[in-house]
Amino acid sequence: MKKYLLFDLDGTLTDPMKGITNSVAYALEYYGIHVEDRTSLCSFIGPPLKDSFMEYYGFEDKKAQEAVWKYREYFSDKGIFENEVYQGIPQMLEELTGRGRTLIVATSKPTVYARQILEHFELDRFFTDVQGSNLDGTRVNKDEVIAHALRVNQVSDPGEAVMIGDRKHDILGGKKCGLDTIGVLFGYGSLREMQDCQADRIAKSVEELGRMLLME
């Protein structure tokens, strides 16, 4: 039975589409790039922001880091709470903690923002710890976040933990740290993405995820 359950945040516990895409659009406007269709920016949900500005808009390193700070101008004030909890998540988390599982958030989002979001939606009470990236641009890769979370929580045996997330970064990061992985399809990754990165299991819904974790 897995004692430690590591959860991604965006696209796994909450749906952050409005806040993240509005924040990305705000940053791009600074460079004269107008994006009318916000859904075209959904690819920014999950991966490190700097990497996404470089991959999708061809920004070089320094410009991409600047874009991250422009993104945060909007996100820290408005975008952070343009978000909603997926239906069934609070009930699932309550049942898991009631069964004695240790729940940890491991996200590429800066820790300070992740904590604010969890507190705002009253999900923080379910989690023993919240670990994310640093505002200075360090510890942004998912395997670094997961390794740090395991170390801080003194998880010496990777076999006792599982990583749950909706994008390939969650699955690949978990595997790099020796964890079993569960990919979810109610977020922003696809079935093909989960299959390509060889998630150990795939949950189509919150309900299915809950059943899997309660059977862990």
mmCIF file of C-alpha atoms in Angstrom:
data_model
loop_
_atom_site.group_PDB
_atom_site.id
_atom_site.type_symbol
_atom_site.label_atom_id
_atom_site.label_comp_id
_atom_site.label_asym_id
_atom_site.label_seq_id
_atom_site.Cartn_x
_atom_site.Cartn_y
_atom_site.Cartn_z
ATOM 1 C CA MET A 1 0.000 0.000 0.000
ATOM 2 C CA LYS A 2 1.372 3.419 -0.974
ATOM 3 C CA LYS A 3 1.689 5.642 2.054
ATOM 4 C CA TYR A 4 2.711 8.827 0.254
ATOM 5 C CA LEU A 5 0.549 10.304 -2.505
ATOM 6 C CA LEU A 6 2.171 13.142 -4.453
ATOM 7 C CA PHE A 7 -0.234 15.319 -6.422
ATOM 8 C CA ASP A 8 0.397 17.823 -9.164
ATOM 9 C CA LEU A 9 -1.744 20.966 -8.722
ATOM 10 C CA ASP A 10 -2.719 22.542 -12.056
ATOM 11 C CA GLY A 11 -4.882 20.201 -14.108
ATOM 12 C CA THR A 12 -4.932 17.590 -11.360
ATOM 13 C CA LEU A 13 -6.534 19.184 -8.301
ATOM 14 C CA THR A 14 -7.786 22.406 -9.867
ATOM 15 C CA ASP A 15 -8.641 23.732 -13.325
ATOM 16 C CA PRO A 16 -6.467 26.854 -13.727
ATOM 17 C CA MET A 17 -7.169 27.530 -17.395
ATOM 18 C CA LYS A 18 -8.655 31.018 -17.109
ATOM 19 C CA GLY A 19 -6.014 32.370 -14.766
ATOM 20 C CA ILE A 20 -3.016 30.887 -16.542
ATOM 21 C CA THR A 21 -4.105 31.735 -20.080
ATOM 22 C CA ASN A 22 -5.061 35.291 -19.076
ATOM 23 C CA SER A 23 -1.657 35.699 -17.431
ATOM 24 C CA VAL A 24 0.182 34.362 -20.489
ATOM 25 C CA ALA A 25 -1.842 36.634 -22.779
ATOM 26 C CA TYR A 26 -0.978 39.604 -20.551
ATOM 27 C CA ALA A 27 2.732 38.784 -20.789
ATOM 28 C CA LEU A 28 2.600 38.341 -24.569
ATOM 29 C CA GLU A 29 0.815 41.691 -25.006
ATOM 30 C CA TYR A 30 3.917 43.325 -23.510
ATOM 31 C CA TYR A 31 5.814 42.074 -26.565
ATOM 32 C CA GLY A 32 3.108 43.149 -29.004
ATOM 33 C CA ILE A 33 1.694 39.644 -29.405
ATOM 34 C CA HIS A 34 -2.097 39.652 -29.174
ATOM 35 C CA VAL A 35 -3.842 36.323 -28.527
ATOM 36 C CA GLU A 36 -7.610 36.371 -28.973
ATOM 37 C CA ASP A 37 -8.247 32.652 -28.490
ATOM 38 C CA ARG A 38 -7.214 31.843 -24.935
ATOM 39 C CA THR A 39 -7.634 28.096 -25.486
ATOM 40 C CA SER A 40 -4.593 28.229 -27.776
ATOM 41 C CA LEU A 41 -2.533 28.960 -24.665
ATOM 42 C CA CYS A 42 -3.573 25.830 -22.759
ATOM 43 C CA SER A 43 -0.245 24.225 -23.621
ATOM 44 C CA PHE A 44 1.263 26.530 -20.977
ATOM 45 C CA ILE A 45 -0.613 24.658 -18.250
ATOM 46 C CA GLY A 46 1.720 22.231 -16.516
ATOM 47 C CA PRO A 47 5.259 22.707 -17.897
ATOM 48 C CA PRO A 48 7.671 25.317 -16.506
ATOM 49 C CA LEU A 49 6.637 28.723 -17.874
ATOM 50 C CA LYS A 50 10.062 29.747 -19.088
ATOM 51 C CA ASP A 51 10.341 26.581 -21.170
ATOM 52 C CA SER A 52 6.922 27.213 -22.705
ATOM 53 C CA PHE A 53 7.714 30.797 -23.755
ATOM 54 C CA MET A 54 10.871 29.476 -25.408
ATOM 55 C CA GLU A 55 9.177 26.502 -27.071
ATOM 56 C CA TYR A 56 5.956 28.099 -28.307
ATOM 57 C CA TYR A 57 7.085 31.662 -29.051
ATOM 58 C CA GLY A 58 10.782 31.245 -29.719
ATOM 59 C CA PHE A 59 11.887 33.517 -26.874
ATOM 60 C CA GLU A 60 15.561 33.323 -25.998
ATOM 61 C CA ASP A 61 16.555 32.609 -22.422
ATOM 62 C CA LYS A 62 16.689 36.158 -21.043
ATOM 63 C CA LYS A 63 13.489 37.234 -22.787
ATOM 64 C CA ALA A 64 11.675 34.123 -21.612
ATOM 65 C CA GLN A 65 12.642 34.840 -17.990
ATOM 66 C CA GLU A 66 11.432 38.412 -18.405
ATOM 67 C CA ALA A 67 8.146 37.077 -19.789
ATOM 68 C CA VAL A 68 7.731 34.951 -16.661
ATOM 69 C CA TRP A 69 7.953 38.086 -14.511
ATOM 70 C CA LYS A 70 5.403 39.863 -16.749
ATOM 71 C CA TYR A 71 3.152 36.814 -16.369
ATOM 72 C CA ARG A 72 3.424 37.102 -12.599
ATOM 73 C CA GLU A 73 2.338 40.758 -12.646
ATOM 74 C CA TYR A 74 -1.126 39.592 -13.671
ATOM 75 C CA PHE A 75 -1.112 36.183 -12.010
ATOM 76 C CA SER A 76 -0.169 37.311 -8.507
ATOM 77 C CA ASP A 77 -2.965 39.897 -8.463
ATOM 78 C CA LYS A 78 -5.818 38.308 -10.442
ATOM 79 C CA GLY A 79 -4.932 35.097 -12.226
ATOM 80 C CA ILE A 80 -4.091 33.117 -9.109
ATOM 81 C CA PHE A 81 -7.753 32.869 -8.119
ATOM 82 C CA GLU A 82 -9.199 32.583 -11.651
ATOM 83 C CA ASN A 83 -9.305 28.894 -10.919
ATOM 84 C CA GLU A 84 -11.705 26.209 -9.725
ATOM 85 C CA VAL A 85 -11.475 22.870 -7.951
ATOM 86 C CA TYR A 86 -12.421 19.810 -9.985
ATOM 87 C CA GLN A 87 -15.680 18.286 -8.839
ATOM 88 C CA GLY A 88 -15.148 15.409 -6.427
ATOM 89 C CA ILE A 89 -11.575 16.358 -5.440
ATOM 90 C CA PRO A 90 -12.314 17.506 -1.842
ATOM 91 C CA GLN A 91 -14.321 14.362 -1.129
ATOM 92 C CA MET A 92 -11.572 12.148 -2.543
ATOM 93 C CA LEU A 93 -8.857 13.908 -0.523
ATOM 94 C CA GLU A 94 -10.907 13.644 2.651
ATOM 95 C CA GLU A 95 -11.383 9.922 2.185
ATOM 96 C CA LEU A 96 -7.693 9.386 1.475
ATOM 97 C CA THR A 97 -6.559 11.266 4.576
ATOM 98 C CA GLY A 98 -9.186 9.390 6.578
ATOM 99 C CA ARG A 99 -7.527 6.166 5.438
ATOM 100 C CA GLY A 100 -4.203 7.364 6.841
ATOM 101 C CA ARG A 101 -2.489 8.347 3.598
ATOM 102 C CA THR A 102 0.051 11.171 3.574
ATOM 103 C CA LEU A 103 -0.808 13.693 0.845
ATOM 104 C CA ILE A 104 1.815 16.024 -0.639
ATOM 105 C CA VAL A 105 1.568 18.587 -3.436
ATOM 106 C CA ALA A 106 4.484 18.577 -5.896
ATOM 107 C CA THR A 107 4.029 21.299 -8.518
ATOM 108 C CA SER A 108 6.139 23.302 -10.964
ATOM 109 C CA LYS A 109 4.212 26.382 -9.804
ATOM 110 C CA PRO A 110 6.095 28.520 -7.240
ATOM 111 C CA THR A 111 5.459 27.170 -3.742
ATOM 112 C CA VAL A 112 4.161 30.511 -2.490
ATOM 113 C CA TYR A 113 1.396 30.563 -5.134
ATOM 114 C CA ALA A 114 0.521 26.895 -4.633
ATOM 115 C CA ARG A 115 0.020 27.456 -0.914
ATOM 116 C CA GLN A 116 -2.206 30.486 -1.556
ATOM 117 C CA ILE A 117 -4.390 28.531 -3.970
ATOM 118 C CA LEU A 118 -4.790 25.570 -1.625
ATOM 119 C CA GLU A 119 -5.666 27.877 1.272
ATOM 120 C CA HIS A 120 -8.134 29.848 -0.857
ATOM 121 C CA PHE A 121 -10.023 26.699 -1.821
ATOM 122 C CA GLU A 122 -9.645 25.176 1.659
ATOM 123 C CA LEU A 123 -7.688 22.205 0.358
ATOM 124 C CA ASP A 124 -4.595 22.916 2.439
ATOM 125 C CA ARG A 125 -6.009 20.957 5.391
ATOM 126 C CA PHE A 126 -5.600 17.716 3.459
ATOM 127 C CA PHE A 127 -1.895 18.119 2.687
ATOM 128 C CA THR A 128 1.041 17.426 4.956
ATOM 129 C CA ASP A 129 3.363 19.439 2.716
ATOM 130 C CA VAL A 130 3.395 21.609 -0.412
ATOM 131 C CA GLN A 131 6.516 21.819 -2.579
ATOM 132 C CA GLY A 132 6.984 23.728 -5.802
ATOM 133 C CA SER A 133 9.493 25.837 -7.670
ATOM 134 C CA ASN A 134 11.275 28.922 -6.371
ATOM 135 C CA LEU A 135 10.500 32.448 -7.535
ATOM 136 C CA ASP A 136 14.148 32.920 -8.527
ATOM 137 C CA GLY A 137 13.758 30.341 -11.289
ATOM 138 C CA THR A 138 15.383 27.426 -9.494
ATOM 139 C CA ARG A 139 13.869 23.991 -8.842
ATOM 140 C CA VAL A 140 11.471 24.268 -11.770
ATOM 141 C CA ASN A 141 11.967 20.811 -13.299
ATOM 142 C CA LYS A 142 9.413 18.320 -12.015
ATOM 143 C CA ASP A 143 11.944 15.680 -11.019
ATOM 144 C CA GLU A 144 13.728 18.305 -8.885
ATOM 145 C CA VAL A 145 10.463 19.243 -7.170
ATOM 146 C CA ILE A 146 9.559 15.599 -6.533
ATOM 147 C CA ALA A 147 13.043 14.731 -5.245
ATOM 148 C CA HIS A 148 12.911 17.718 -2.895
ATOM 149 C CA ALA A 149 9.450 16.750 -1.635
ATOM 150 C CA LEU A 150 10.609 13.202 -0.943
ATOM 151 C CA ARG A 151 13.697 14.433 0.858
ATOM 152 C CA VAL A 152 11.864 17.000 3.012
ATOM 153 C CA ASN A 153 9.249 14.425 3.989
ATOM 154 C CA GLN A 154 11.901 11.791 4.696
ATOM 155 C CA VAL A 155 10.559 9.305 2.164
ATOM 156 C CA SER A 156 13.540 6.989 1.855
ATOM 157 C CA ASP A 157 11.770 4.229 -0.083
ATOM 158 C CA PRO A 158 10.368 5.387 -3.472
ATOM 159 C CA GLY A 159 8.229 2.252 -3.487
ATOM 160 C CA GLU A 160 6.089 3.818 -0.780
ATOM 161 C CA ALA A 161 5.041 6.738 -3.011
ATOM 162 C CA VAL A 162 3.125 7.464 -6.191
ATOM 163 C CA MET A 163 3.094 10.587 -8.381
ATOM 164 C CA ILE A 164 -0.244 11.733 -9.825
ATOM 165 C CA GLY A 165 -0.455 14.311 -12.611
ATOM 166 C CA ASP A 166 -1.982 15.301 -15.938
ATOM 167 C CA ARG A 167 1.105 16.077 -18.054
ATOM 168 C CA LYS A 168 4.162 14.162 -19.211
ATOM 169 C CA HIS A 169 6.398 16.232 -16.926
ATOM 170 C CA ASP A 170 4.615 14.748 -13.908
ATOM 171 C CA ILE A 171 5.006 11.195 -15.152
ATOM 172 C CA LEU A 172 8.581 11.503 -16.370
ATOM 173 C CA GLY A 173 9.572 13.350 -13.198
ATOM 174 C CA GLY A 174 8.019 10.651 -11.050
ATOM 175 C CA LYS A 175 9.735 7.887 -12.981
ATOM 176 C CA LYS A 176 13.103 9.630 -12.742
ATOM 177 C CA CYS A 177 12.682 9.591 -8.958
ATOM 178 C CA GLY A 178 11.748 5.909 -8.960
ATOM 179 C CA LEU A 179 8.034 6.387 -8.232
ATOM 180 C CA ASP A 180 5.016 4.615 -9.646
ATOM 181 C CA THR A 181 2.875 7.052 -11.636
ATOM 182 C CA ILE A 182 -0.768 7.725 -12.427
ATOM 183 C CA GLY A 183 -1.744 9.971 -15.316
ATOM 184 C CA VAL A 184 -5.127 11.690 -15.249
ATOM 185 C CA LEU A 185 -7.165 12.609 -18.320
ATOM 186 C CA PHE A 186 -9.475 15.227 -16.789
ATOM 187 C CA GLY A 187 -6.687 17.816 -16.901
ATOM 188 C CA TYR A 188 -4.669 19.085 -19.868
ATOM 189 C CA GLY A 189 -2.752 16.038 -21.038
ATOM 190 C CA SER A 190 -4.040 13.547 -23.592
ATOM 191 C CA LEU A 191 -4.298 9.770 -23.626
ATOM 192 C CA ARG A 192 -1.502 9.684 -26.219
ATOM 193 C CA GLU A 193 0.713 11.845 -23.993
ATOM 194 C CA MET A 194 0.156 9.535 -21.036
ATOM 195 C CA GLN A 195 0.795 6.450 -23.157
ATOM 196 C CA ASP A 196 3.921 7.904 -24.757
ATOM 197 C CA CYS A 197 5.495 8.699 -21.389
ATOM 198 C CA GLN A 198 4.404 5.272 -20.104
ATOM 199 C CA ALA A 199 2.314 6.233 -17.110
ATOM 200 C CA ASP A 200 1.872 3.110 -14.989
ATOM 201 C CA ARG A 201 -1.864 3.689 -14.819
ATOM 202 C CA ILE A 202 -4.303 6.178 -16.332
ATOM 203 C CA ALA A 203 -7.447 7.564 -14.696
ATOM 204 C CA LYS A 204 -10.147 9.008 -16.933
ATOM 205 C CA SER A 205 -12.029 10.763 -14.135
ATOM 206 C CA VAL A 206 -11.713 11.944 -10.535
ATOM 207 C CA GLU A 207 -13.920 9.045 -9.512
ATOM 208 C CA GLU A 208 -11.659 6.511 -11.215
ATOM 209 C CA LEU A 209 -8.590 8.129 -9.676
ATOM 210 C CA GLY A 210 -10.155 7.862 -6.233
ATOM 211 C CA ARG A 211 -10.868 4.160 -6.738
ATOM 212 C CA MET A 212 -7.280 3.544 -7.852
ATOM 213 C CA LEU A 213 -5.765 5.373 -4.884
ATOM 214 C CA LEU A 214 -8.036 3.729 -2.343
ATOM 215 C CA MET A 215 -6.937 0.364 -3.705
ATOM 216 C CA GLU A 216 -3.222 1.332 -3.550
#
